[in-house]
N, CA, C and O atoms as a MOPAC input file, in Angstrom:
PM7 MOZYME 1SCF
protein

 N     36.05500 1    32.17800 1    -7.21100 1
 C     35.83000 1    31.41300 1    -6.48200 1
 C     34.39400 1    31.99700 1    -6.47600 1
 O     34.06600 1    31.75300 1    -5.31500 1
 N     33.14800 1    32.72500 1    -7.14600 1
 C     31.99700 1    33.13200 1    -6.76300 1
 C     31.55500 1    31.88100 1    -7.52000 1
 O     30.52300 1    31.41900 1    -7.03300 1
 N     32.15900 1    30.99500 1    -8.86800 1
 C     31.58000 1    30.80400 1    -9.62800 1
 C     31.42200 1    29.34900 1    -8.87100 1
 O     30.69800 1    28.42000 1    -9.23100 1
 N     32.07400 1    29.38700 1    -8.01500 1
 C     32.11800 1    28.00200 1    -7.66400 1
 C     31.15500 1    27.30900 1    -6.03600 1
 O     30.78900 1    26.22400 1    -5.58300 1
 N     31.10900 1    29.08700 1    -5.59000 1
 C     29.38200 1    29.52900 1    -4.33200 1
 C     28.58300 1    29.10000 1    -5.44100 1
 O     27.99000 1    28.02300 1    -5.36900 1
 N     28.50300 1    29.81400 1    -6.44500 1
 C     27.66200 1    29.45800 1    -6.95800 1
 C     26.94400 1    27.75300 1    -7.64400 1
 O     25.97200 1    27.00500 1    -7.54200 1
 N     28.04800 1    27.88600 1    -8.23500 1
 C     27.38300 1    26.16000 1    -8.49000 1
 C     27.08100 1    25.39900 1    -7.31100 1
 O     26.00000 1    24.81700 1    -7.21900 1
 N     27.98400 1    25.35300 1    -6.36000 1
 C     27.11800 1    24.81500 1    -5.20700 1
 C     25.72900 1    25.54300 1    -4.63600 1
 O     24.62700 1    25.01000 1    -4.51100 1
 N     26.05500 1    26.73600 1    -4.36800 1
 C     24.67500 1    27.05400 1    -4.57000 1
 C     23.15400 1    26.68600 1    -4.94400 1
 O     22.13000 1    26.46200 1    -4.29800 1
 N     23.61900 1    26.74900 1    -6.73100 1
 C     23.09700 1    26.28900 1    -7.55700 1
 C     22.39100 1    24.28100 1    -7.08600 1
 O     21.31200 1    23.80900 1    -6.72900 1
 N     23.55600 1    23.82200 1    -7.33500 1
 C     23.18500 1    22.40400 1    -7.38200 1
 C     22.05400 1    22.33400 1    -5.74200 1
 O     21.02000 1    21.72200 1    -5.47600 1
 N     22.91900 1    23.28500 1    -4.97800 1
 C     22.20100 1    22.96800 1    -3.05200 1
 C     20.42300 1    23.52400 1    -3.37700 1
 O     19.60100 1    23.49100 1    -2.46200 1
 N     20.12500 1    23.90900 1    -4.50300 1
 C     18.87000 1    24.56900 1    -4.73500 1
 C     18.60100 1    23.89700 1    -5.50000 1
 O     17.42200 1    23.73000 1    -5.18900 1
 N     18.84500 1    22.92900 1    -6.88500 1
 C     18.20400 1    22.21000 1    -7.34600 1
 C     17.63500 1    20.60500 1    -6.81200 1
 O     16.76500 1    19.80000 1    -7.14400 1
 N     18.33600 1    20.68300 1    -6.14600 1
 C     18.36400 1    19.09200 1    -4.45500 1
 C     17.46300 1    19.39600 1    -3.86800 1
 O     16.51000 1    18.63400 1    -3.70000 1
 N     17.52300 1    20.68500 1    -3.36200 1
 C     15.74900 1    20.76600 1    -3.03000 1
 C     14.51700 1    20.99500 1    -2.90000 1
 O     13.72200 1    20.57700 1    -2.05800 1
 N     14.34000 1    21.89300 1    -4.04000 1
 C     13.21000 1    21.41100 1    -4.87600 1
 C     12.67600 1    20.22800 1    -5.09900 1
 O     11.53700 1    19.86900 1    -4.80000 1
 N     13.90800 1    19.32400 1    -5.88500 1
 C     12.42900 1    18.05400 1    -5.32800 1
 C     13.23300 1    17.44000 1    -4.11900 1
 O     14.06900 1    16.69200 1    -4.62500 1
 N     13.28400 1    17.43200 1    -3.54200 1
 C     13.54800 1    16.16800 1    -2.46100 1
 C     12.24000 1    17.26900 1    -1.40300 1
 O     12.48400 1    17.08100 1    -0.21100 1
 N     11.27900 1    18.06600 1    -1.55500 1
 C     10.88600 1    19.34500 1    -1.48400 1
 C      9.30600 1    18.51600 1    -1.80800 1
 O      8.38300 1    18.52700 1    -0.99300 1
 N      9.22800 1    17.60700 1    -3.57800 1
 C      9.05700 1    17.38300 1    -4.17700 1
 C      8.21500 1    16.12100 1    -3.97800 1
 O      6.99000 1    16.01200 1    -4.02800 1
 N      9.35400 1    14.98600 1    -3.68900 1
 C      9.69600 1    13.78700 1    -3.63800 1
 C      9.20500 1    13.49500 1    -1.48300 1
 O      8.52400 1    12.67300 1    -0.87000 1
 N      9.92800 1    14.54000 1    -1.15000 1
 C      9.19600 1    13.97000 1     0.52100 1
 C      8.17600 1    14.26500 1     1.08200 1
 O      8.03600 1    15.21900 1     1.84700 1
 N      7.15600 1    13.28600 1     0.68400 1
 C      5.43300 1    12.86400 1     1.60000 1
 C      5.58700 1    14.01800 1     2.86300 1
 O      6.60700 1    13.92600 1     3.54600 1
 N      4.63500 1    15.06500 1     3.18000 1
 C      4.20700 1    14.81900 1     4.80400 1
 C      3.26100 1    14.74900 1     5.08600 1
 O      2.33800 1    15.02400 1     4.31900 1
 N      3.10500 1    14.38900 1     6.19200 1
 C      2.99900 1    13.82000 1     8.00400 1
 C      3.05900 1    12.95900 1     8.06500 1
 O      3.56200 1    12.52400 1     7.02900 1
 N      2.74200 1    11.90200 1     9.02100 1
 C      2.23100 1    11.62000 1     9.63000 1
 C      3.45400 1     9.52200 1     9.28800 1
 O      3.80500 1     8.53300 1     9.93100 1
 N      3.53400 1    10.06200 1     7.96500 1
 C      3.39400 1     8.36100 1     8.01700 1
 C      5.75400 1     8.81000 1     7.43700 1
 O      6.82900 1     8.20900 1     7.44100 1
 N      5.26700 1    10.01900 1     7.12500 1
 C      7.03900 1    10.19100 1     6.09800 1
 C      8.10700 1    10.44300 1     7.70700 1
 O      9.33500 1    10.40400 1     7.77200 1
 N      7.17300 1    10.67800 1     8.77300 1
 C      8.61000 1    10.85700 1    10.04400 1
 C      8.78200 1     9.61700 1    10.66100 1
 O      9.72900 1     9.42400 1    11.42400 1
 N      7.76000 1     8.55900 1    10.33900 1
 C      8.05100 1     7.52500 1    10.82800 1
 C      8.94200 1     7.03800 1     9.91900 1
 O     10.00300 1     6.70900 1    10.45000 1
 N      8.88400 1     6.83700 1     8.48600 1
 C     10.04400 1     6.59600 1     7.23200 1
 C     11.07600 1     6.81700 1     8.49700 1
 O     11.33000 1     6.16400 1     9.50900 1
 N     11.57300 1     8.13700 1     7.90800 1
 C     12.17200 1     8.92900 1     8.65100 1
 C     13.50000 1     8.00000 1    10.03600 1
 O     14.71900 1     7.87300 1    10.15500 1
 N     12.41100 1     7.63600 1    10.68900 1
 C     12.57100 1     7.26100 1    11.89800 1
 C     13.62900 1     5.35400 1    11.72900 1
 O     14.60100 1     4.85700 1    12.29700 1
 N     12.69900 1     4.93400 1    10.66600 1
 C     13.23200 1     3.81100 1    10.48500 1
 C     14.62200 1     3.50200 1     9.36500 1
 O     15.40600 1     2.55900 1     9.46800 1
 N     14.64500 1     4.52000 1     8.37000 1
 C     15.25000 1     5.02400 1     7.88200 1
 C     16.44200 1     5.30000 1     8.35600 1
 O     17.28100 1     4.68400 1     7.69900 1
 N     16.99800 1     6.04900 1     9.33500 1
 C     17.73100 1     6.44500 1    10.03900 1
 C     18.41500 1     5.18000 1    11.13800 1
 O     19.57200 1     5.25400 1    11.55100 1
 N     17.04700 1     3.55000 1    11.65900 1
 C     17.73400 1     3.40000 1    12.23800 1
 C     18.27700 1     1.44700 1    11.45800 1
 O     18.50500 1     0.31200 1    11.87600 1
 N     18.23400 1     2.08700 1    10.37600 1
 C     18.98100 1     1.36900 1     9.19100 1
 C     17.76800 1     0.18700 1     9.38300 1
 O     18.12200 1    -0.99200 1     9.34800 1
 N     16.61100 1     0.45600 1     9.54600 1
 C     15.64400 1    -1.20000 1     9.35000 1
 C     14.33900 1    -0.67600 1     8.18900 1
 O     13.20300 1    -0.25700 1     8.41000 1
 N     15.10600 1    -0.92300 1     6.87300 1
 C     14.33300 1    -0.75000 1     5.27800 1
 C     13.79200 1    -1.73600 1     5.27100 1
 O     14.50500 1    -2.71500 1     5.49200 1
 N     12.46300 1    -1.95600 1     5.05100 1
 C     12.30000 1    -3.27100 1     3.73400 1
 C     12.64400 1    -2.83300 1     2.72100 1
 O     12.47600 1    -1.80700 1     2.06100 1
 N     13.52600 1    -4.39300 1     2.61300 1
 C     13.54400 1    -4.95800 1     0.88500 1
 C     12.96900 1    -5.22200 1     0.19400 1
 O     12.12200 1    -4.33400 1     0.09400 1
 N     12.74200 1    -6.19200 1    -0.70000 1
 C     12.71400 1    -7.48100 1    -1.31500 1
 C     13.30200 1    -7.92400 1    -2.50300 1
 O     12.94000 1    -7.64100 1    -3.64600 1
 N     14.70600 1    -9.00000 1    -1.98400 1
 C     14.93400 1    -9.43200 1    -3.14100 1
 C     14.05700 1   -10.29100 1    -3.92000 1
 O     13.21500 1   -10.93100 1    -3.29000 1
 N     14.12800 1   -10.45300 1    -5.58700 1
 C     13.26800 1   -11.29500 1    -6.02600 1
 C     14.40000 1   -11.40400 1    -7.41100 1
 O     14.60900 1   -10.51800 1    -8.24000 1
 N     15.09600 1   -12.93100 1    -7.34200 1
 C     15.41200 1   -12.51600 1    -8.42800 1
 C     15.43100 1   -12.66800 1    -9.70500 1
 O     14.21700 1   -12.65100 1    -9.91200 1
 N     16.03100 1   -12.83900 1   -10.98300 1
 C     16.08800 1   -11.99600 1   -12.26900 1
 C     14.98700 1   -13.43200 1   -13.18400 1
 O     13.80500 1   -13.72500 1   -13.36500 1
 N     16.28100 1   -13.89800 1   -13.49200 1
 C     15.52400 1   -16.40000 1   -13.82500 1
 C     16.83900 1   -16.26100 1   -14.00600 1
 O     17.77100 1   -15.48900 1   -13.78400 1
 N     16.55000 1   -17.38300 1   -14.53300 1
 C     17.66900 1   -18.53800 1   -14.72900 1
 C     18.55700 1   -19.32900 1   -13.36200 1
 O     17.78500 1   -19.76400 1   -12.50600 1
 N     19.65600 1   -19.49700 1   -13.14800 1
 C     19.63900 1   -20.45900 1   -12.39400 1
 C     19.58500 1   -19.53700 1   -10.90300 1
 O     19.33500 1   -20.25100 1    -9.93100 1
 N     19.72800 1   -18.47400 1   -10.67600 1
 C     19.72900 1   -17.92100 1    -9.47200 1
 C     17.89000 1   -17.84900 1    -9.38900 1
 O     17.46000 1   -17.10500 1    -8.50700 1
 N     16.81100 1   -18.60200 1   -10.28400 1
 C     15.79100 1   -18.25200 1    -9.91200 1
 C     15.17400 1   -20.01700 1    -8.88100 1
 O     14.52000 1   -20.40900 1    -7.91400 1
 N     16.20700 1   -20.57900 1   -10.31200 1
 C     15.96600 1   -22.33600 1    -9.90800 1
 C     16.14000 1   -22.15600 1    -8.08100 1
 O     15.28400 1   -22.18800 1    -7.19700 1
 N     17.83900 1   -21.93600 1    -8.01700 1
 C     18.44500 1   -22.48600 1    -6.97800 1
 C     17.30800 1   -22.20500 1    -5.67000 1
 O     17.08100 1   -23.01200 1    -4.76900 1
 N     16.72900 1   -20.97300 1    -5.81400 1
 C     16.00400 1   -19.79200 1    -4.69200 1
 C     14.85100 1   -20.48800 1    -4.47500 1
 O     14.39800 1   -20.36600 1    -3.33700 1
 N     14.22100 1   -21.20600 1    -5.25600 1
 C     12.91900 1   -22.12200 1    -4.87900 1
 C     12.96300 1   -23.15200 1    -4.70300 1
 O     11.95200 1   -23.75200 1    -4.33700 1
 N     14.44900 1   -23.94200 1    -4.93800 1
 C     14.63900 1   -25.39000 1    -4.41600 1
 C     16.06600 1   -25.14900 1    -2.48200 1
 O     16.85500 1   -25.97300 1    -2.01900 1
 N     15.66800 1   -23.44400 1    -1.90000 1
 C     16.17500 1   -23.48000 1    -1.12500 1
 C     15.11800 1   -23.26800 1    -0.57800 1
 O     15.09300 1   -23.82200 1     0.52100 1
 N     13.72600 1   -22.43200 1    -0.93500 1
 C     13.09800 1   -22.42600 1    -0.15500 1
 C     11.73300 1   -23.92600 1     0.43400 1
 O     10.94500 1   -24.07800 1     1.36700 1
 N     12.16500 1   -24.71600 1    -0.80200 1
 C     11.94300 1   -25.99400 1    -0.25900 1
 C     12.00900 1   -26.77800 1     0.42900 1
 O     11.23200 1   -27.62500 1     0.87000 1
 N     13.73300 1   -26.33200 1     0.66900 1
 C     14.15600 1   -27.59600 1     1.83100 1
 C     14.16300 1   -26.75000 1     2.81100 1
 O     14.94800 1   -27.19500 1     3.64900 1
 N     13.54500 1   -25.39700 1     3.29500 1
 C     13.45700 1   -25.97800 1     4.70300 1
 C     12.71700 1   -26.09100 1     5.34200 1
 O     11.62700 1   -25.73300 1     4.89800 1
 N     12.72700 1   -26.52100 1     6.47800 1
 C     12.25100 1   -28.22800 1     6.90800 1
 C     11.13000 1   -28.08700 1     7.89300 1
 O     10.23400 1   -28.91200 1     7.71600 1
 N     10.96000 1   -27.29300 1     8.83900 1
 C     10.26600 1   -27.54400 1     9.86800 1
 C      8.83000 1   -26.35200 1     9.95700 1
 O      8.72600 1   -25.18800 1    10.34500 1
 N      8.13000 1   -27.09500 1     9.53200 1
 C      6.43500 1   -25.87200 1     9.22300 1
 C      6.27000 1   -25.35100 1     9.89700 1
 O      5.87700 1   -24.21100 1     9.64500 1
 N      6.44900 1   -25.79600 1    11.37000 1
 C      6.83000 1   -24.47900 1    12.57900 1
 C      6.78300 1   -23.70900 1    12.72700 1
 O      5.97400 1   -22.85900 1    13.10000 1
 N      8.76600 1   -23.93000 1    12.13800 1
 C      9.71100 1   -22.63900 1    12.32100 1
 C      8.84900 1   -22.06400 1    10.96200 1
 O      8.86300 1   -20.86300 1    10.69100 1
 N      8.13300 1   -23.01100 1    10.17700 1
 C      7.64700 1   -21.88300 1     8.64100 1
 C      6.60800 1   -21.16500 1     9.41900 1
 O      6.62700 1   -20.03200 1     8.93800 1
 N      5.63900 1   -21.20000 1    10.43100 1
 C      4.70000 1   -21.27800 1    11.00900 1
 C      5.02100 1   -19.41100 1    11.81300 1
 O      4.58300 1   -18.26100 1    11.85100 1
 N      6.12000 1   -20.33900 1    12.31700 1
 C      6.55600 1   -19.29800 1    13.64900 1
 C      6.93600 1   -17.59500 1    13.15800 1
 O      6.75100 1   -16.47000 1    13.62000 1
 N      7.59400 1   -18.23100 1    11.89900 1
 C      8.35100 1   -16.72700 1    10.74700 1
 C      6.90100 1   -16.27200 1    10.40500 1
 O      6.49200 1   -15.21300 1    10.88000 1
 N      6.57800 1   -16.58100 1    10.07700 1
 C      5.30300 1   -16.40000 1     9.24300 1
 C      4.70200 1   -15.00700 1    10.21700 1
 O      4.58400 1   -13.86200 1     9.78300 1
 N      4.44100 1   -15.37500 1    11.34000 1
 C      3.45200 1   -14.68000 1    12.53100 1
 C      4.25600 1   -13.50600 1    12.59900 1
 O      3.84500 1   -12.34900 1    12.68400 1
 N      4.93900 1   -13.73400 1    12.57300 1
 C      6.25400 1   -12.99300 1    13.22100 1
 C      6.53300 1   -11.53800 1    12.18600 1
 O      6.84700 1   -10.40600 1    12.55200 1
 N      6.32300 1   -11.98200 1    10.99700 1
 C      6.51900 1   -11.09800 1     9.87100 1
 C      5.23600 1   -10.13000 1     9.72400 1
 O      5.17000 1    -8.97600 1     9.30100 1
 N      4.14800 1   -11.07300 1    10.26400 1
 C      2.71900 1   -10.33800 1    10.11300 1
 C      2.60000 1    -9.12900 1    10.69100 1
 O      2.26600 1    -8.02400 1    10.26300 1
 N      3.09400 1    -9.73800 1    12.24400 1
 C      2.53800 1    -8.64300 1    13.20100 1
 C      3.57500 1    -6.80000 1    13.32400 1
 O      3.44100 1    -5.63700 1    13.70400 1
 N      4.87100 1    -8.05900 1    12.47400 1
 C      6.14000 1    -6.97900 1    12.63900 1
 C      5.49600 1    -5.69300 1    11.13400 1
 O      5.72700 1    -4.52600 1    10.82000 1
 N      4.75200 1    -6.67100 1    10.68600 1
 C      3.82400 1    -5.94300 1     8.94100 1
 C      2.44400 1    -5.02200 1    10.05200 1
 O      2.15200 1    -3.83800 1     9.88700 1
 N      1.97400 1    -5.69300 1    10.83000 1
 C      0.99200 1    -4.53500 1    11.43100 1
 C      1.10500 1    -3.54600 1    11.97000 1
 O      0.31100 1    -2.60700 1    11.92300 1
 N      2.48900 1    -3.62500 1    12.79300 1
 C      3.13900 1    -2.56400 1    13.68600 1
 C      3.58600 1    -1.32000 1    12.21100 1
 O      4.37700 1    -0.39400 1    12.39100 1
 N      3.18000 1    -1.47400 1    11.41300 1
 C      3.62400 1    -0.81800 1    10.78300 1
 C      2.64700 1     0.08100 1    10.24400 1
 O      3.20000 1     1.01100 1     9.65600 1
 N      1.23400 1     0.15100 1    10.22700 1
 C      0.13700 1     0.39300 1    10.02800 1
 C     -0.16900 1     1.41100 1    10.83800 1
 O     -0.09700 1     1.45500 1    12.06600 1
 N     -0.61900 1     2.47300 1     9.84600 1
 C     -1.73000 1     3.58500 1    10.55100 1
 C     -2.64100 1     3.18800 1    10.83000 1
 O     -3.11100 1     2.48900 1     9.93200 1
 N     -3.51500 1     3.28000 1    12.08900 1
 C     -4.91700 1     2.88100 1    12.15000 1
 C     -5.19500 1     4.05200 1    12.05300 1
 O     -4.29500 1     4.89100 1    12.05500 1
 N     -6.59900 1     4.42800 1    11.93500 1
 C     -7.70800 1     5.19800 1    11.40400 1
 C     -8.26000 1     5.42500 1    13.19600 1
 O     -8.58400 1     4.45800 1    13.88600 1
 N     -8.27300 1     6.78300 1    13.68100 1
 C     -9.20100 1     6.41800 1    15.06700 1
 C    -10.62400 1     6.56600 1    14.83400 1
 O    -10.95200 1     6.73000 1    13.65900 1
 N    -11.78100 1     6.53700 1    15.95000 1
 C    -12.41000 1     6.67200 1    16.04500 1
 C    -13.49600 1     7.58900 1    14.70600 1
 O    -14.19800 1     7.43800 1    13.70600 1
 N    -13.08800 1     8.28600 1    15.39600 1
 C    -13.80300 1     9.78100 1    14.14700 1
 C    -13.50300 1     9.61000 1    12.78800 1
 O    -14.31800 1     9.99400 1    11.94900 1
 N    -12.39800 1     9.06300 1    12.43800 1
 C    -12.55800 1     8.92200 1    10.56400 1
 C    -12.99900 1     7.46900 1    10.54000 1
 O    -13.54700 1     7.24500 1     9.46100 1
 N    -12.94400 1     5.67400 1    11.85200 1
 C    -13.12100 1     5.07300 1    11.55400 1
 C    -15.39500 1     4.90900 1    11.04500 1
 O    -16.09700 1     4.26200 1    10.26700 1
 N    -15.52800 1     5.69900 1    11.84800 1
 C    -16.95700 1     6.03500 1    11.69100 1
 C    -17.05400 1     6.65800 1     9.84300 1
 O    -17.55200 1     6.09400 1     8.86900 1
 N    -16.43400 1     7.85700 1     9.93700 1
 C    -16.64600 1     8.52800 1     9.15800 1
 C    -16.89700 1     7.48500 1     7.52900 1
 O    -17.91800 1     7.26800 1     6.87600 1
 N    -15.02400 1     6.90800 1     7.27500 1
 C    -14.92300 1     5.76100 1     6.44000 1
 C    -15.99700 1     5.15100 1     6.25900 1
 O    -16.61300 1     5.61500 1     5.29900 1
 N    -16.75300 1     3.87800 1     7.01500 1
 C    -18.13500 1     3.66800 1     7.58700 1
 C    -19.24600 1     3.90100 1     6.66100 1
 O    -19.80700 1     3.14600 1     5.86700 1
 N    -19.49200 1     5.59300 1     7.07100 1
 C    -20.63300 1     6.17900 1     6.93700 1
 C    -20.60500 1     6.06600 1     4.98400 1
 O    -21.30800 1     5.39200 1     4.23100 1
 N    -19.81500 1     6.75000 1     4.77800 1
 C    -18.99200 1     6.59500 1     3.39800 1
 C    -19.56000 1     5.97700 1     2.65400 1
 O    -20.40400 1     6.35600 1     1.84200 1
 N    -19.04200 1     4.64000 1     2.90100 1
 C    -18.63500 1     2.78600 1     2.41200 1
 C    -20.15200 1     2.69300 1     2.74600 1
 O    -20.52800 1     1.80500 1     1.98100 1
 N    -21.44400 1     3.18400 1     3.59100 1
 C    -23.27300 1     2.36800 1     3.42700 1
 C    -23.45500 1     3.15900 1     2.96600 1
 O    -24.45400 1     2.52700 1     2.62100 1
 N    -23.62500 1     4.87600 1     2.10400 1
 C    -23.57500 1     5.62700 1     1.73500 1
 C    -23.51700 1     4.66200 1     0.15500 1
 O    -24.21200 1     3.94000 1    -0.56000 1
 N    -22.48100 1     5.12500 1     0.24100 1
 C    -21.64500 1     4.61700 1    -1.48400 1
 C    -22.97900 1     3.22100 1    -1.39100 1
 O    -24.14000 1     3.19500 1    -1.80000 1
 N    -22.13900 1     2.20100 1    -0.66600 1
 C    -23.44300 1     1.11100 1    -0.95400 1
 C    -24.89800 1     0.65300 1    -1.35600 1
 O    -25.26800 1    -0.29400 1    -2.05000 1
 N    -25.83900 1     1.96500 1    -0.47100 1
 C    -26.60300 1     2.34600 1    -0.52800 1
 C    -27.34800 1     2.81300 1    -2.10800 1
 O    -28.50900 1     2.86200 1    -2.51300 1
 N    -26.26800 1     3.05100 1    -2.58900 1
 C    -26.43600 1     3.64900 1    -3.12600 1
 C    -26.81500 1     3.19700 1    -4.81400 1
 O    -27.82000 1     3.21700 1    -5.52500 1
 N    -25.48600 1     2.82300 1    -4.94600 1
 C    -25.71800 1     1.97800 1    -6.20300 1
 C    -26.80700 1     0.44300 1    -5.70700 1
 O    -27.24300 1    -0.20900 1    -6.65600 1
 N    -27.04500 1     0.13400 1    -4.78200 1
 C    -28.17100 1    -0.94500 1    -4.63300 1
 C    -28.95100 1    -0.62500 1    -5.00800 1
 O    -29.66800 1    -1.51700 1    -5.46100 1
 N    -29.49800 1     0.85000 1    -5.15500 1
 C    -30.83000 1     1.27300 1    -5.49200 1
 C    -30.95200 1     2.11700 1    -6.84600 1
 O    -31.94400 1     2.66100 1    -7.33000 1
 N    -29.45400 1     2.04700 1    -7.36700 1
 C    -29.41500 1     2.41700 1    -8.13700 1
 C    -29.47000 1     0.57500 1    -9.78600 1
 O    -30.32500 1     0.43200 1   -10.66000 1
 N    -28.47500 1    -0.17000 1    -9.56400 1
 C    -28.78700 1    -1.01200 1   -10.00000 1
 C    -30.49800 1    -1.30800 1   -10.26800 1
 O    -31.17700 1    -1.40800 1   -11.29000 1
 N    -30.78100 1    -1.38400 1    -8.90300 1
 C    -32.18800 1    -1.88300 1    -8.96000 1
 C    -33.21200 1    -0.87500 1    -9.12800 1
 O    -34.43900 1    -0.95300 1    -9.07100 1
 N    -32.39900 1     0.12100 1    -9.35500 1
 C    -34.02000 1     0.35900 1   -10.50900 1
 C    -33.64300 1     0.03300 1   -11.99000 1
 O    -34.49600 1    -0.48900 1   -12.70800 1
 N    -32.55900 1     0.28200 1   -12.41500 1
 C    -31.65300 1    -0.24900 1   -14.03000 1
 C    -32.91500 1    -1.55100 1   -13.59700 1
 O    -34.12700 1    -1.40200 1   -13.75100 1
 N    -32.53500 1    -2.24700 1   -13.28300 1
 C    -32.83600 1    -3.44000 1   -13.72000 1
 C    -34.46900 1    -3.74600 1   -14.11200 1
 O    -35.01900 1    -4.34500 1   -15.03700 1
 N    -35.13800 1    -2.70600 1   -12.40600 1
 C    -37.03200 1    -2.48400 1   -13.05500 1
 C    -37.22700 1    -2.10600 1   -14.67300 1
 O    -37.86000 1    -2.63500 1   -15.58700 1
 N    -36.64600 1    -1.30600 1   -14.60500 1
 C    -36.10000 1     0.04300 1   -15.75900 1
 C    -36.09000 1    -1.13000 1   -16.49000 1
 O    -37.22800 1    -1.53200 1   -16.24700 1
 N    -35.51900 1    -2.08300 1   -17.32800 1
 C    -35.01000 1    -3.01500 1   -17.46100 1
 C    -36.23000 1    -4.35700 1   -18.17700 1
 O    -36.43300 1    -4.63400 1   -19.35900 1
 N    -36.83200 1    -4.93700 1   -16.96100 1
 C    -38.02100 1    -5.51600 1   -16.72000 1
 C    -38.90500 1    -4.32400 1   -17.30800 1
 O    -39.92400 1    -4.89400 1   -16.91900 1
 N    -39.22000 1    -3.59300 1   -17.68500 1
 C    -40.63500 1    -2.83000 1   -18.05900 1
 C    -40.06400 1    -2.64000 1   -19.81200 1
 O    -40.49100 1    -2.84500 1   -20.94800 1
 N    -39.39800 1    -2.35700 1   -19.44100 1
 C    -38.98000 1    -2.10800 1   -20.92300 1
 C    -39.31400 1    -3.90400 1   -21.90800 1
 O    -40.20100 1    -4.27400 1   -22.67700 1
 N    -38.12800 1    -4.54100 1   -21.35600 1
 C    -38.74700 1    -5.70500 1   -21.70200 1
 C    -40.33400 1    -6.63600 1   -21.99700 1
 O    -40.72800 1    -7.36400 1   -22.90800 1
 N    -40.87500 1    -6.18600 1   -20.80200 1
 C    -42.44600 1    -6.83900 1   -20.47200 1
 C    -42.71100 1    -5.75000 1   -22.04600 1
 O    -43.32200 1    -6.30000 1   -22.96200 1
 N    -42.39200 1    -4.75900 1   -22.19400 1
 C    -43.96400 1    -3.70800 1   -22.99000 1
 C    -42.91200 1    -4.19300 1   -24.57700 1
 O    -43.30000 1    -3.70400 1   -25.63800 1
 N    -42.14800 1    -4.75800 1   -24.59500 1
 C    -41.36500 1    -4.75000 1   -25.98800 1
 C    -41.91000 1    -6.00000 1   -26.34700 1
 O    -42.48200 1    -6.05400 1   -27.43600 1
 N    -41.84800 1    -7.05400 1   -25.62700 1
 C    -42.20500 1    -8.44400 1   -25.96300 1
 C    -43.56100 1    -8.32600 1   -25.42300 1
 O    -44.28500 1    -8.87700 1   -26.25300 1
 N    -44.23700 1    -7.90900 1   -24.50200 1
 C    -45.47500 1    -8.39100 1   -23.68900 1
 C    -45.77300 1    -9.95200 1   -23.79300 1
 O    -46.72900 1   -10.43900 1   -23.18900 1

């Protein structure tokens, strides 16, 4: 009886260790767990090859009304945009500043290399 308890406890301890590693923390994981509980997990079904792939392509071509496809596409876009975690104002200012500083640095660096190569070629071939 005590061996069964130890085995069960050991199995749960291993599961807890792996779940702690695999489960991310933060806002995203909470949102995923809510969606997973409601059963709205997004999956992509892709056919492997052969007849299944050919029939799937044929079915896609047979879908008629382009307006219905456009409306379906727009609904899917809106659904995906609802899943996005948008940055707040402070994060956006920080990210924009980092990108601008990096771009300015790279422009200065490449301009300096270009100037150095021009001077080197003029000195070499003068």
